[in-house]
Amino acid sequence: MNNLIEPQKMRFHVESTRISGHVSQSRCKQARIDLDTDLAGNPDAFNPAELLLSALSACMIKGIERVTPILKFELRGVDVIVDGVRQDIPPKMESIRYRIVVDTDESDQRLNLLHENVKKYGTVFNTVSPGTDLSGVLVRKDSHE
């Protein structure tokens, strides 16, 4: 008999509503986000593919926030740039490339460690990765940026 207690699983809940033929809205907790569900496109909202890329970038930043205190990693800021390529048949995100730019004085070895943690422990990263050509880099912010 196994005496191990399983950890409580995190659960998430989102509700989305069609507002009009141009926009829908998702809600969770106290937050709302407009969705581009217009077949012609809506420049004032994120379409589903952009939401996926945003979720991936948020996952990376949240992962960095989670591990920096553990690693005692000092940083001043983080930017994540994500580009995706969609294939038509079957419709899917074919490839995603990312660039994580960290404003820090930490060593290159510590930057590599941070990147490995982002890839290993990111929920969205590890959900997207198996079905998509996902790759990228984590680099130090150039002092001229």
Coordinates of C-alpha atoms in Angstrom, one line a residue, residues 7-84:
P7 CA -0.3 17.0 -3.8
Q8 CA -3.4 19.1 -4.4
K9 CA -3.7 19.9 -8.1
M10 CA -4.1 23.5 -9.3
R11 CA -7.3 24.1 -11.0
F12 CA -8.2 27.0 -13.4
H13 CA -11.5 28.4 -14.5
V14 CA -12.2 30.8 -17.4
E15 CA -15.5 31.8 -18.8
S16 CA -15.9 33.4 -22.3
T17 CA -18.9 35.1 -23.9
R18 CA -19.6 36.3 -27.4
I19 CA -20.3 40.0 -27.1
S20 CA -20.8 40.6 -30.8
G21 CA -19.6 39.4 -34.2
H22 CA -16.5 41.4 -33.6
V23 CA -15.4 40.6 -30.1
S24 CA -15.8 38.2 -27.2
Q25 CA -14.7 38.4 -23.6
S26 CA -13.0 36.0 -21.3
R27 CA -13.2 36.4 -17.5
C28 CA -11.4 34.8 -14.6
K29 CA -11.0 36.0 -11.0
Q30 CA -11.5 39.8 -11.2
A31 CA -9.9 40.1 -14.7
R32 CA -11.4 40.5 -18.2
I33 CA -9.7 40.3 -21.6
D34 CA -11.3 41.1 -25.0
L35 CA -10.9 38.4 -27.6
D36 CA -10.6 38.9 -31.4
T37 CA -13.2 36.5 -32.6
D38 CA -14.1 38.5 -35.7
L39 CA -13.5 36.6 -38.9
A40 CA -12.2 39.8 -40.4
G41 CA -9.9 40.4 -37.5
N42 CA -10.1 43.0 -34.6
P43 CA -7.0 45.1 -34.0
D44 CA -8.3 46.0 -30.5
A45 CA -8.2 42.5 -29.1
F46 CA -5.9 39.4 -29.1
N47 CA -6.9 36.6 -31.5
P48 CA -6.6 33.0 -30.2
A49 CA -3.1 32.4 -31.6
E50 CA -1.9 35.7 -30.0
L51 CA -3.5 34.6 -26.7
L52 CA -1.5 31.3 -26.9
L53 CA 1.8 33.2 -27.5
S54 CA 0.9 35.6 -24.7
A55 CA 0.2 32.7 -22.4
L56 CA 3.5 31.2 -23.3
S57 CA 5.4 34.5 -22.6
A58 CA 3.5 35.0 -19.3
C59 CA 4.5 31.5 -18.3
M60 CA 8.1 32.3 -19.0
I61 CA 8.0 35.5 -16.9
K62 CA 6.1 33.9 -14.1
G63 CA 8.6 31.0 -14.1
I64 CA 11.4 33.6 -13.8
E65 CA 9.6 35.3 -10.9
R66 CA 9.2 31.9 -9.2
V67 CA 12.9 30.8 -9.4
T68 CA 14.8 34.1 -9.0
P69 CA 14.4 34.1 -5.2
I70 CA 15.4 30.4 -5.0
L71 CA 18.4 31.0 -7.2
K72 CA 19.2 34.4 -5.6
F73 CA 19.2 35.7 -9.1
E74 CA 19.3 39.5 -9.4
L75 CA 17.5 41.2 -12.3
R76 CA 16.1 44.6 -13.1
G77 CA 13.7 43.5 -15.8
V78 CA 12.6 40.9 -18.3
D79 CA 11.2 41.2 -21.9
V80 CA 9.8 38.2 -23.9
I81 CA 9.4 38.4 -27.6
V82 CA 7.5 35.5 -29.2
D83 CA 6.8 34.8 -32.9
G84 CA 4.6 32.0 -34.1

